[in-house]
XYZ file of C-alpha atoms in Angstrom:
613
model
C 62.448 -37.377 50.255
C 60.241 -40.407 48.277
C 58.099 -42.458 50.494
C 57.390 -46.303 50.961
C 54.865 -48.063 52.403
C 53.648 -51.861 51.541
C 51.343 -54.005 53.963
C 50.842 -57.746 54.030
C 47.783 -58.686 56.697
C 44.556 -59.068 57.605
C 42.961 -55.374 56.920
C 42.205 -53.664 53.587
C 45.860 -52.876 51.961
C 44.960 -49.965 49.812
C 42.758 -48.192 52.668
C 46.057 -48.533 54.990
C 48.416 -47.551 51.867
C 46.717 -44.356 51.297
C 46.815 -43.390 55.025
C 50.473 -44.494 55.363
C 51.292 -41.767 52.427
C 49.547 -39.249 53.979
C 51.654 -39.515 57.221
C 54.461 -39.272 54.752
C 53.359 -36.229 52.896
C 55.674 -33.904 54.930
C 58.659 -35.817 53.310
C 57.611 -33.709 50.227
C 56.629 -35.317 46.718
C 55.366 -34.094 43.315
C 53.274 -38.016 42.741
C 52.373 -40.910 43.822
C 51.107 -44.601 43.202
C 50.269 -47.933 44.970
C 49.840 -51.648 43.441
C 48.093 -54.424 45.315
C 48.083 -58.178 44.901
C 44.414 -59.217 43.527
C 43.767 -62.748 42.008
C 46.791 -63.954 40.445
C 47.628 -59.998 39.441
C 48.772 -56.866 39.877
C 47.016 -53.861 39.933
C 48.562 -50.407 39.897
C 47.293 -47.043 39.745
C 49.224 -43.805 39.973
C 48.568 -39.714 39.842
C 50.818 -37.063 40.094
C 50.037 -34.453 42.421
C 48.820 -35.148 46.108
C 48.113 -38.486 47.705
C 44.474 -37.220 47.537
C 44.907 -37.222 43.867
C 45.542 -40.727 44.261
C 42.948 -41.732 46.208
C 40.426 -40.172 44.365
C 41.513 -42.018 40.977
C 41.557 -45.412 42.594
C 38.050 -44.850 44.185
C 36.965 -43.828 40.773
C 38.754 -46.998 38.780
C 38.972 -49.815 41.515
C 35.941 -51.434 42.246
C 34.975 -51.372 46.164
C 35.104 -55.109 46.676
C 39.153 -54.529 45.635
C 39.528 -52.215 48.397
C 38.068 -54.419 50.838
C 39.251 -57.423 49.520
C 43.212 -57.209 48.745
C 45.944 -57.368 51.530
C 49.381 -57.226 50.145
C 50.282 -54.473 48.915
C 52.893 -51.478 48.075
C 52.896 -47.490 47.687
C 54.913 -44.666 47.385
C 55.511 -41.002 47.255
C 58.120 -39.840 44.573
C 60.012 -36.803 44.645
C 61.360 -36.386 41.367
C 65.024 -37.457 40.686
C 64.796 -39.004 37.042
C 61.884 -37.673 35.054
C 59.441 -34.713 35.208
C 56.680 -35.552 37.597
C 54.292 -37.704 35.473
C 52.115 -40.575 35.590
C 54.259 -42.764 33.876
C 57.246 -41.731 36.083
C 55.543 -42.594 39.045
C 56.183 -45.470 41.501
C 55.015 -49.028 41.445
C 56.713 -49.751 38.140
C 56.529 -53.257 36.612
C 58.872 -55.456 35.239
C 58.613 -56.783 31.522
C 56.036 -59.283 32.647
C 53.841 -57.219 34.864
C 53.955 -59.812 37.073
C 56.759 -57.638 39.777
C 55.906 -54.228 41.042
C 58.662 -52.080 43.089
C 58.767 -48.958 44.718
C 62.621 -47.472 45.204
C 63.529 -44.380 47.218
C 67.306 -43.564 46.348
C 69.521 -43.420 42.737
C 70.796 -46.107 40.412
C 73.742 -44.416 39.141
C 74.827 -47.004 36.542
C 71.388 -46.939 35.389
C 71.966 -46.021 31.877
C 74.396 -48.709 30.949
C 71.501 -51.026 32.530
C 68.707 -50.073 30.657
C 70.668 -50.119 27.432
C 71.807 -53.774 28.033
C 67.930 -54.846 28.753
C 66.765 -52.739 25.507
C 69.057 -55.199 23.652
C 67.807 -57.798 25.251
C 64.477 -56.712 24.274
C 63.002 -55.022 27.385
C 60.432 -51.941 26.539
C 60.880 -48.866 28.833
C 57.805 -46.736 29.789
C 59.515 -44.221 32.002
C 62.778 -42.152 32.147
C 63.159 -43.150 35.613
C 66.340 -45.112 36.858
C 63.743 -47.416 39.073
C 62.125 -49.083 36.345
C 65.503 -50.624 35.527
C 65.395 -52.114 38.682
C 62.037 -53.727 38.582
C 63.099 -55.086 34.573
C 66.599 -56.593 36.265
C 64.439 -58.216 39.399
C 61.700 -59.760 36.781
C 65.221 -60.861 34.402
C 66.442 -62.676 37.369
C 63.286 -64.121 38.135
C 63.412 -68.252 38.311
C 60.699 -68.972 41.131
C 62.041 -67.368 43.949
C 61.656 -63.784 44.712
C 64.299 -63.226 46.975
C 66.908 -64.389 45.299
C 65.815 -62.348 42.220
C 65.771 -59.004 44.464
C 69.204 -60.240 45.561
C 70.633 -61.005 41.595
C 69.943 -57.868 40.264
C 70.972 -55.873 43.336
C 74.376 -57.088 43.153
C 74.429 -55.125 39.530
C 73.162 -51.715 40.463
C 75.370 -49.073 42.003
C 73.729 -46.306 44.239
C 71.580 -46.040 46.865
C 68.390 -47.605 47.524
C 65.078 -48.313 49.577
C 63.092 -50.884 47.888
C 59.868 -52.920 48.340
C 58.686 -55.919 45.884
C 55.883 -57.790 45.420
C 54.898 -60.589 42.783
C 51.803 -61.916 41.330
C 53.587 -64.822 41.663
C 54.709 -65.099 45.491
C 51.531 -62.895 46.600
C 52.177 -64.260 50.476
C 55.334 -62.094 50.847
C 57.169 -58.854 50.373
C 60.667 -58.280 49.675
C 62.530 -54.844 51.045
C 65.830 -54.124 51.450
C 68.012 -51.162 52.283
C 71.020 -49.271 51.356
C 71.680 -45.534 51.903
C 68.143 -44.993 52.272
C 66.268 -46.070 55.146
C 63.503 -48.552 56.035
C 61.709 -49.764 59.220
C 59.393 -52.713 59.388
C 56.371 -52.809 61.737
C 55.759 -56.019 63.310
C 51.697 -56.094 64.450
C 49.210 -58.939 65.518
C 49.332 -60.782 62.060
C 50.184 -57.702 59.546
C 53.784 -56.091 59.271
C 54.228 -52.840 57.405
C 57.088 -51.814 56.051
C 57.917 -48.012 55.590
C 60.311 -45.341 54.882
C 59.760 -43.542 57.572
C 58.078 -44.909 60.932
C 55.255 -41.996 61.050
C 53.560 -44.570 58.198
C 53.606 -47.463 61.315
C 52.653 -45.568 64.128
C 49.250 -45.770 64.133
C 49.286 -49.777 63.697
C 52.288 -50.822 66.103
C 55.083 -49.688 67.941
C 56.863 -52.265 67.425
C 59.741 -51.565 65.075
C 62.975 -53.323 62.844
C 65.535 -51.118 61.379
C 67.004 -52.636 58.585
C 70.519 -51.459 58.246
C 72.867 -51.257 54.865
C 72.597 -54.423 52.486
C 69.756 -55.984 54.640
C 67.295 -57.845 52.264
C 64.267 -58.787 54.355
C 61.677 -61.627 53.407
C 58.415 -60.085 55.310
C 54.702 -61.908 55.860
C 51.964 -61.085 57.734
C 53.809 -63.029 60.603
C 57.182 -62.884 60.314
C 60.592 -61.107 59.283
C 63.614 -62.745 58.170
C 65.977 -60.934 57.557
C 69.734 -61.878 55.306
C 72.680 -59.721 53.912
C 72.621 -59.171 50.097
C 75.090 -62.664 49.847
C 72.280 -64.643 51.862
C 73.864 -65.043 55.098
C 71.075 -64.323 58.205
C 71.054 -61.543 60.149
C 69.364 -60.585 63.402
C 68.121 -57.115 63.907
C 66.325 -55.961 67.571
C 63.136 -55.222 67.700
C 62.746 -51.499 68.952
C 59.222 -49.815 70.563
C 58.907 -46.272 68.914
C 59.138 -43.484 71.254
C 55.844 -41.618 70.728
C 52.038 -41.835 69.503
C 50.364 -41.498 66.261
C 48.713 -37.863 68.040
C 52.583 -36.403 68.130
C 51.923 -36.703 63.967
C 48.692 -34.977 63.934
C 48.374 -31.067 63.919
C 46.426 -31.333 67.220
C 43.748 -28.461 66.385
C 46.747 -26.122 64.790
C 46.527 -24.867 61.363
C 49.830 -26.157 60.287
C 52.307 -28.375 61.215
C 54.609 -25.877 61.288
C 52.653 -23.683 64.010
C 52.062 -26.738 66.202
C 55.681 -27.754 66.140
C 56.695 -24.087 67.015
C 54.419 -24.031 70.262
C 56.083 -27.508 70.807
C 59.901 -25.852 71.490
C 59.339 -25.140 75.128
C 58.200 -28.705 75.542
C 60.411 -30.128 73.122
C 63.597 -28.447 75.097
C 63.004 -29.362 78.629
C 62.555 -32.794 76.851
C 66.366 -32.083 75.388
C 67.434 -30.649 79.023
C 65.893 -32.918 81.418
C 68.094 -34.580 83.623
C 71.172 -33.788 81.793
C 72.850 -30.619 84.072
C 74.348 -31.631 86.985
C 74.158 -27.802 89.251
C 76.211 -29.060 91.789
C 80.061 -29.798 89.519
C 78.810 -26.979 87.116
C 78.564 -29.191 83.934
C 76.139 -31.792 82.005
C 75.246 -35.225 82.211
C 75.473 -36.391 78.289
C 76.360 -40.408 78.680
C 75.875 -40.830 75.301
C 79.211 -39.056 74.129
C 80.820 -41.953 75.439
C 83.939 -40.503 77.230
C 85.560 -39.750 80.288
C 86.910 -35.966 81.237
C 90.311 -36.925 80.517
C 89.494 -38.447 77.064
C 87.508 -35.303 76.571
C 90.712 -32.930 77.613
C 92.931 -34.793 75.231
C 90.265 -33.782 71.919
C 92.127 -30.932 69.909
C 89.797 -30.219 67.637
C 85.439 -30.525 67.174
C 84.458 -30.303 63.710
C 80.866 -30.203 63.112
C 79.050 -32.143 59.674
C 76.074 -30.316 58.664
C 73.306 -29.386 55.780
C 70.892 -26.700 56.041
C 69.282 -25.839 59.118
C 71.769 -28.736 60.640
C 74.318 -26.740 59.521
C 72.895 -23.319 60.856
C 72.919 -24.895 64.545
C 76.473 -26.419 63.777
C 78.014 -22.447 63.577
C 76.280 -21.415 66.748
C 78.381 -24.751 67.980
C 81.788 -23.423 66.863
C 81.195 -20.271 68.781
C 80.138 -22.372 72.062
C 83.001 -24.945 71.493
C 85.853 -21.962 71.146
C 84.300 -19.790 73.517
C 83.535 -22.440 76.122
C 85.916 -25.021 76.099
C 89.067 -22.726 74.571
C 89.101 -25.605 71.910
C 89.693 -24.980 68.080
C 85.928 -25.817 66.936
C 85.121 -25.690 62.645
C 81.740 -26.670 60.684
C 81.841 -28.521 57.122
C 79.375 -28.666 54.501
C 78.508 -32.445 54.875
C 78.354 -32.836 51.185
C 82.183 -31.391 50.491
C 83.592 -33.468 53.538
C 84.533 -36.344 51.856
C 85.281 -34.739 48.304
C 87.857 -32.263 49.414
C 89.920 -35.454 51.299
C 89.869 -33.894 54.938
C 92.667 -33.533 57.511
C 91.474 -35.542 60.463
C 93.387 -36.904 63.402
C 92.602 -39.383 65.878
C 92.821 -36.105 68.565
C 89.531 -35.195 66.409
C 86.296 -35.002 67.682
C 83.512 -35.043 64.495
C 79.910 -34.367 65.259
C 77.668 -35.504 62.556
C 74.182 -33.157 62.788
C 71.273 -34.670 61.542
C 67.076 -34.299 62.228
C 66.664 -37.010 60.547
C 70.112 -39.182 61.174
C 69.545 -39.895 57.646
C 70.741 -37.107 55.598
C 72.582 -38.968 52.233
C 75.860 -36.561 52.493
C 76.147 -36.287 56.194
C 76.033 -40.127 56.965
C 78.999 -40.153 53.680
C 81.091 -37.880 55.979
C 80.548 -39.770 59.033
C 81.664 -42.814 57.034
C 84.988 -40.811 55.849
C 85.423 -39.802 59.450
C 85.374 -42.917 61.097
C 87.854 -44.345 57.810
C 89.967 -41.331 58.867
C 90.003 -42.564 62.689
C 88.448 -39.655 64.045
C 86.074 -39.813 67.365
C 82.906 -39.489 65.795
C 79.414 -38.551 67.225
C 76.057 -38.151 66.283
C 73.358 -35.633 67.280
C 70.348 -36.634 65.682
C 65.960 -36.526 66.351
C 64.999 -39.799 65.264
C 66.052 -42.980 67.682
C 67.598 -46.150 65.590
C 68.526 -43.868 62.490
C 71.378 -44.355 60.316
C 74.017 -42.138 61.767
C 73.038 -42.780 65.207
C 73.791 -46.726 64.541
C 77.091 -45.841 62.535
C 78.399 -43.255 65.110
C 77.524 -45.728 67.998
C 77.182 -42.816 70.552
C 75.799 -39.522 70.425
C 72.994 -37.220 71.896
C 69.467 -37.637 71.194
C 67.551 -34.491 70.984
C 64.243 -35.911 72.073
C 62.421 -33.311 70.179
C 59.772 -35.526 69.065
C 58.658 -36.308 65.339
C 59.123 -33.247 63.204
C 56.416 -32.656 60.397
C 56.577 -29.784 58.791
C 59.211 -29.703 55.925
C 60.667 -26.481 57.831
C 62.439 -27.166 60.863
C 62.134 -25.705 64.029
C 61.859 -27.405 66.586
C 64.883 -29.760 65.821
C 67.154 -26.596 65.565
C 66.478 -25.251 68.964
C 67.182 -28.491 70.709
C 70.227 -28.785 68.232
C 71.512 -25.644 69.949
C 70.274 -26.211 73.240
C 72.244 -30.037 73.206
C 75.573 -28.400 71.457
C 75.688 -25.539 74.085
C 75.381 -28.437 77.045
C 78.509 -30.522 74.992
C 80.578 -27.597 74.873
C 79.904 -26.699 79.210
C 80.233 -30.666 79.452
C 83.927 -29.985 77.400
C 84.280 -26.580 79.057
C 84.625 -28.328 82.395
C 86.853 -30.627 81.749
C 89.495 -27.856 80.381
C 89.466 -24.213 81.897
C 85.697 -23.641 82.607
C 85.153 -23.017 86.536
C 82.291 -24.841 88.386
C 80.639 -21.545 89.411
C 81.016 -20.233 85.606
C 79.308 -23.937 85.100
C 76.886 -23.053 86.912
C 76.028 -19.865 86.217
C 75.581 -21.529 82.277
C 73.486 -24.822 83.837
C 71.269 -22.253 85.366
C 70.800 -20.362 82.192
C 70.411 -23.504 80.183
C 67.769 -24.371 82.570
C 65.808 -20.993 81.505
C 65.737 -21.779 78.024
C 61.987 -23.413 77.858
C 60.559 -20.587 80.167
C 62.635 -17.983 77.533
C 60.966 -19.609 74.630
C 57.113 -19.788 75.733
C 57.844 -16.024 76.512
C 58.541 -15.480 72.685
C 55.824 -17.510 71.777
C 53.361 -15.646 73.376
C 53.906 -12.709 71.323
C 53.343 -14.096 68.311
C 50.016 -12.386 67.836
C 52.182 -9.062 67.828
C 54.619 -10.870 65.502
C 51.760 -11.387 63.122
C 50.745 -7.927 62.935
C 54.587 -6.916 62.533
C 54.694 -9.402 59.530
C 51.754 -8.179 57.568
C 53.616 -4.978 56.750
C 56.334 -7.476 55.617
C 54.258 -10.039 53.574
C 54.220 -7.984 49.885
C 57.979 -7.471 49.658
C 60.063 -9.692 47.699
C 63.578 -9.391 48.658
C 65.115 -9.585 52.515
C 68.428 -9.196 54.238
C 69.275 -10.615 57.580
C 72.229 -9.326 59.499
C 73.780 -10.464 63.310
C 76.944 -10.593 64.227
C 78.825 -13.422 66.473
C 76.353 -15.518 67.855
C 73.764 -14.349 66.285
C 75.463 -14.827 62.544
C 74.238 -18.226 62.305
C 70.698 -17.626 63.310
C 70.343 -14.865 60.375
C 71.371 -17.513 58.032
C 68.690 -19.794 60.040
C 65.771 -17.218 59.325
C 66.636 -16.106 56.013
C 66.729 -20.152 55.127
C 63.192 -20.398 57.069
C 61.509 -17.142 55.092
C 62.836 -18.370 51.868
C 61.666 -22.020 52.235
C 57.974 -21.135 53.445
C 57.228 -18.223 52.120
C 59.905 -18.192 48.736
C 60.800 -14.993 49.042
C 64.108 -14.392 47.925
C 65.945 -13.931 51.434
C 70.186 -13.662 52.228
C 71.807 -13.907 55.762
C 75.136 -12.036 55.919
C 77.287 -11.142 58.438
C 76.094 -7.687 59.702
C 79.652 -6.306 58.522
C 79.832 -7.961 55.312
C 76.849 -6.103 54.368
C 78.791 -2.985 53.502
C 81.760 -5.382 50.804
C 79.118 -5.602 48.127
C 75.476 -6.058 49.532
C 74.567 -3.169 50.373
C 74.118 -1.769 46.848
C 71.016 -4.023 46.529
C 69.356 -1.658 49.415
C 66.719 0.143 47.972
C 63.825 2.209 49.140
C 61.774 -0.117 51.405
C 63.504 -2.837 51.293
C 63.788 -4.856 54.874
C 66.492 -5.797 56.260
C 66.301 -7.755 59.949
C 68.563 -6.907 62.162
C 69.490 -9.083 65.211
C 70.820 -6.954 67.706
C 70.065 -8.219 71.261
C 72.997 -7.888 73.963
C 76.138 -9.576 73.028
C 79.076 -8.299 72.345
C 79.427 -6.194 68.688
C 75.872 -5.086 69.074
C 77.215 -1.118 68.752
C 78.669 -2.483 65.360
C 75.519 -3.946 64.463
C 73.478 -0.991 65.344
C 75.939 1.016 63.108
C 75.286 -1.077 60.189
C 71.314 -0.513 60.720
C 72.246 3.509 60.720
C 74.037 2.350 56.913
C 70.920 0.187 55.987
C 68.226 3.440 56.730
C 70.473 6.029 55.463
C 69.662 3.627 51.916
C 65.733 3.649 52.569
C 65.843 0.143 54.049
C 62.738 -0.673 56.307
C 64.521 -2.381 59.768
C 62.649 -4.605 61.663
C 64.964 -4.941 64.530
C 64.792 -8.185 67.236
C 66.674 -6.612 70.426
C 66.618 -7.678 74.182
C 63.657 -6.756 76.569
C 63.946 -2.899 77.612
C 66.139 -2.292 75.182
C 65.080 1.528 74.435
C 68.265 2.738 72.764
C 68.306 -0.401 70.210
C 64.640 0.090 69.732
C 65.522 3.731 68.623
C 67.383 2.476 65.479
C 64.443 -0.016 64.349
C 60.807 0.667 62.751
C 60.120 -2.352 64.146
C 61.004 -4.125 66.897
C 60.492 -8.187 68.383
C 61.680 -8.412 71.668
C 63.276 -11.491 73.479
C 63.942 -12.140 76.423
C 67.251 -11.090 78.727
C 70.275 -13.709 79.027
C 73.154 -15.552 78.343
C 74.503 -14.074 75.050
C 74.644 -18.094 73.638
C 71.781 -18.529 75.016
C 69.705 -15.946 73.482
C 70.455 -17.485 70.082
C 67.308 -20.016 70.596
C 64.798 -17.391 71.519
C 66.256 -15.031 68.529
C 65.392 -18.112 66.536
C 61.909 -18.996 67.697
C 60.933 -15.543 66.736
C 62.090 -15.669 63.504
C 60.312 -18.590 63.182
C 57.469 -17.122 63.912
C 57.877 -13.961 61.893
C 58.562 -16.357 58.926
C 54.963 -18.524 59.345
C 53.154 -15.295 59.858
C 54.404 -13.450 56.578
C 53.934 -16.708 54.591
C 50.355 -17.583 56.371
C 49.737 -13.742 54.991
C 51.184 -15.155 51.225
C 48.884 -17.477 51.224
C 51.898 -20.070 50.972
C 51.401 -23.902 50.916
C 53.723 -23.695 54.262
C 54.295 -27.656 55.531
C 55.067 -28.734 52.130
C 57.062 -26.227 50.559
C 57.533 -26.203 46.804
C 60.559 -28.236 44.994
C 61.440 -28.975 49.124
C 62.120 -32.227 50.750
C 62.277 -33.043 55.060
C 64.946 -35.976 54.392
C 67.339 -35.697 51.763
C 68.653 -39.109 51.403
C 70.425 -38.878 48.204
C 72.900 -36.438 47.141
């Protein structure tokens, strides 16, 4: 969502503010600001629009010797929350002094009763966001020491939040601090960054903190110290980032989004390597934590989810059940802890997360483990959130993830649920030789995907006959259910036409009467089982003048029969053939969007990490 950045060094701040939010600009934002520390003051300026925006408005009113010249200093990207996307509603604000500036990704919720208290008090408001409450309650608190000011008026807000702080007065220092939303500080050869996200470090250090929830950090140019919100010190590790500043540039690809498709084969033998074991018939997957016999005594697996998370979480219930002949169930993350689950200590909870920051899904993994469940995490981004509250878990290894649409995280999602549920399998009724059979077909799955890939050229002439229409239906059945909700969400985030994924036989209780002359409907229909039923629904779809584009297995001449036009995967395992189904939706989505003309790594009104509810 919002992004932070502040530095405090040795090098230019607003030169290395400006680049830090453009490594964040796949978080998604509608404006943006920065304020450094200059003489005794601070200076702000703010746009909304793009970072470039930005930058060209502080070239044009800061004078060059201020870009050289200042070294502390704080930005952000704001994705709007309180507030149209304005100037005035953009991050730094100031306190009543305009001595404090703050950025703050995250929600006040008992901003209102705040602000009016301060407007009696005489405070003048500028902005209808909840932030600038914050920065008027840190300058209220204000009696010569920063810190403890940050830590006053914290204790009176309620929500969640990812602050920095600087003063005209302290200018050797910034303040952060952390709750619900995340930040990482970047320790370097005297300058520390501190960041929302650590794509804004990269390219300085790979040396990391993680601040976790009601951490209130005092950072310099050389140091960190770090206290809970009642002053008490803390010690956090220092981590090393697992990958360069080139695995967050676009590498010679138009998009993001294209690169990070051609990354899947790579990105899954990353998410497979060295975790089937072809001799026992199962997987090697330390981090879940457990022996077989604590594995054989789990009744149920419920998977947390949101969006594409989500998606990959139904293609685990059908892996789960099918597999390991265990009772397997997916929950919207952001109902889990409303609707006041039934959860047993015989309860296995998998909390799915890119990010391992997602606001609603680290709430249900909190209501789990209150609940005394056996929780887990399967999440991209090493030191996150939910990977530190589960405490074990599978890392994808998928590497950074740009584009606001994901792709590559959701095949490795899949990929790592389908080796849990042979690593469960095993330890229940699943044979070694049906173990292996699976290991060996897991072992396919990069080699399956660059095969897809390579048509996309076809796939882009396929989608230009596709790129005018407004309206889509996806239909699979079984496995393939969840990936026709997976690339109706992709078409409809990249490309905004209006897309559904139903069930192929739900399509005929209500749906259907939307058909209409022309109108496409994608049809997965590769070789599982209930493919004659899905083929019958196509045979309903074109007796309504819907246009099928069909994806169906290699060879497949009789399926092929029923389509106009057809995308062809690659032969295998029926749970398998859920990630190359998906990769070429993937691609059929970028190619009719690219053909829109569609702003496709930033996607309207869209976010990458949605850490507030």
């Amino acid at each position: 969502m919002c992004g932070i950045v502040g530095y405090i060094g040795k090098s230019p701040a607003p030169s290395i503010l400006i680049s830090g939010l453009r490594r964040l600009e796949y978080r998604g934002y509608d404006s943006a600001g920065m304020a450094v520390l200059e003489d005794g003051s601070i200076i702000v300026t703010k746009s909304p629009g793009k970072v470039a925006s930005l930058q060209e408005k502080a070239r044009a009113e800061w004078p060059s010797e201020r870009f050289e010249n200042a070294s502390t200093g704080i930005a952000h990207t704001r994705w709007a929350t309180h507030g149209p996307p304005t100037e005035l509603n953009a991050h730094p604000h100031l306190d009543e002094t305009g001595a404090i500036a703050l950025v703050h990704n995250g929600i006040i919720e008992n901003y209102r009763p705040l602000r009016a208290r301060l407007e009696n008090k005489g405070h003048h408001f500028v902005s209808e966001t909840d932030t600038e409450v914050l920065s008027h309650l840190i300058g209220e608190s204000y009696k010569g020491d920063l810190f403890q000011a940050v830590c006053d008026a914290l204790h009176q807000v309620e929500g969640t939040f990812g602050i920095a702080v600087i003063s005209a007065k302290e200018p050797g220092k910034i303040i952060t601090a952390r709750r619900g939303s995340p930040i990482v500080i970047g320790v370097g050869d005297g300058e520390t960054i501190v960041a929302s996200d650590a794509s804004a470090i990269i390219s300085h250090t790979r040396q990391v903190i993680y601040l976790e929830d009601n951490d209130i950090a005092v950072v310099t140019a050389n140091d960190v110290e770090i206290r809970d919100l009642d002053q008490v010190p803390v010690t956090r590790e220092i981590a090393e980032l697992g990958y360069d500043s080139g695995a967050t540039e676009k590498g010679g690809f138009e998009h993001f989004m294209l690169k990070e498709i051609h990354e899947q084969p790579e990105s899954l033998a990353n998410a497979i390597r060295g975790r089937l074991d072809f001799n026992l018939g199962t997987s090697v997957l330390s981090g879940m934590g457990t022996s077989a016999r604590d594995l054989s005594e789990i009744q149920r697996v419920v998977f947390l989810g949101c969006g594409t998370s989500l998606h990959a979480g139904l293609v685990g219930e059908y892996a789960f059940e099918d597999l390991a002949d265990i009772h397997a169930e997916v929950e919207q993350a952001a109902e889990f802890r409303y609707r006041n689950p039934i959860i047993s200590r015989s309860d296995l909870v998998v909390a799915i997360s890119q990010s391992g920051e997602t606001a609603d899904t680290l709430a249900a993994v909190r209501e789990a483990n209150q609940k005394g469940a056996f929780v887990m995490g399967l999440c991209n981004v090493v030191g996150s959130t939910i990977a530190r509250e589960t405490g074990r878990g599978i890392y994808l290894h998928a590497g950074p993830e740009i584009s606001v649409a994901s792709t590559k995280a959701f095949t490795c999602q899949v990929v790592v649920m389908l080796m849990m549920a042979l690593k469960m399998g095993r330890s229940r009724r699943f044979s070694r030789e049906e173990g292996i059979k699976l290991a060996r077909e897991i072992e396919r799955v990069p080699e399956l995907v660059e095969k897809t890939i390579q048509q996309s050229d076809k796939i882009a002439e396929i989608a230009a006959r596709y790129a005018q229409c407004e309206h889509a239906f996806f239909i699979g059945r079984g496995y393939l259910y969840p990936v026709a909700l997976e690339g109706a969400l992709k078409l409809k985030e990249i490309s905004y036409i209006h897309a559904e994924g139903y069930h192929a036989a739900e399509l005929k209780h209500g749906p259907i009467a939307l058909l209409q002359e022309g109108t496409p409907v994608i049809a997965l229909a590769t070789d599982i089982a209930g493919k004659d039923k899905t083929l019958g629904n196509v045979e309903e779809c074109r007796a309504r003048g819907a246009r099928i584009l069909g994806v169906i297995t290699e060879g497949d001449k009789e399926a092929a029969e029923f389509m106009d036009d057809v995308i062809e995967v690659p032969a295998c395992h029926p749970l398998v053939s859920t990630i190359p189904t998906a990769v070429a939706l993937q691609i059929l989505s970028y190619h009719i969007a690219h053909a829109r003309g569609c702003e496709i790594d930033q996607p309207r009104n869209l976010a990458k990490s949605v850490t507030v509810e």
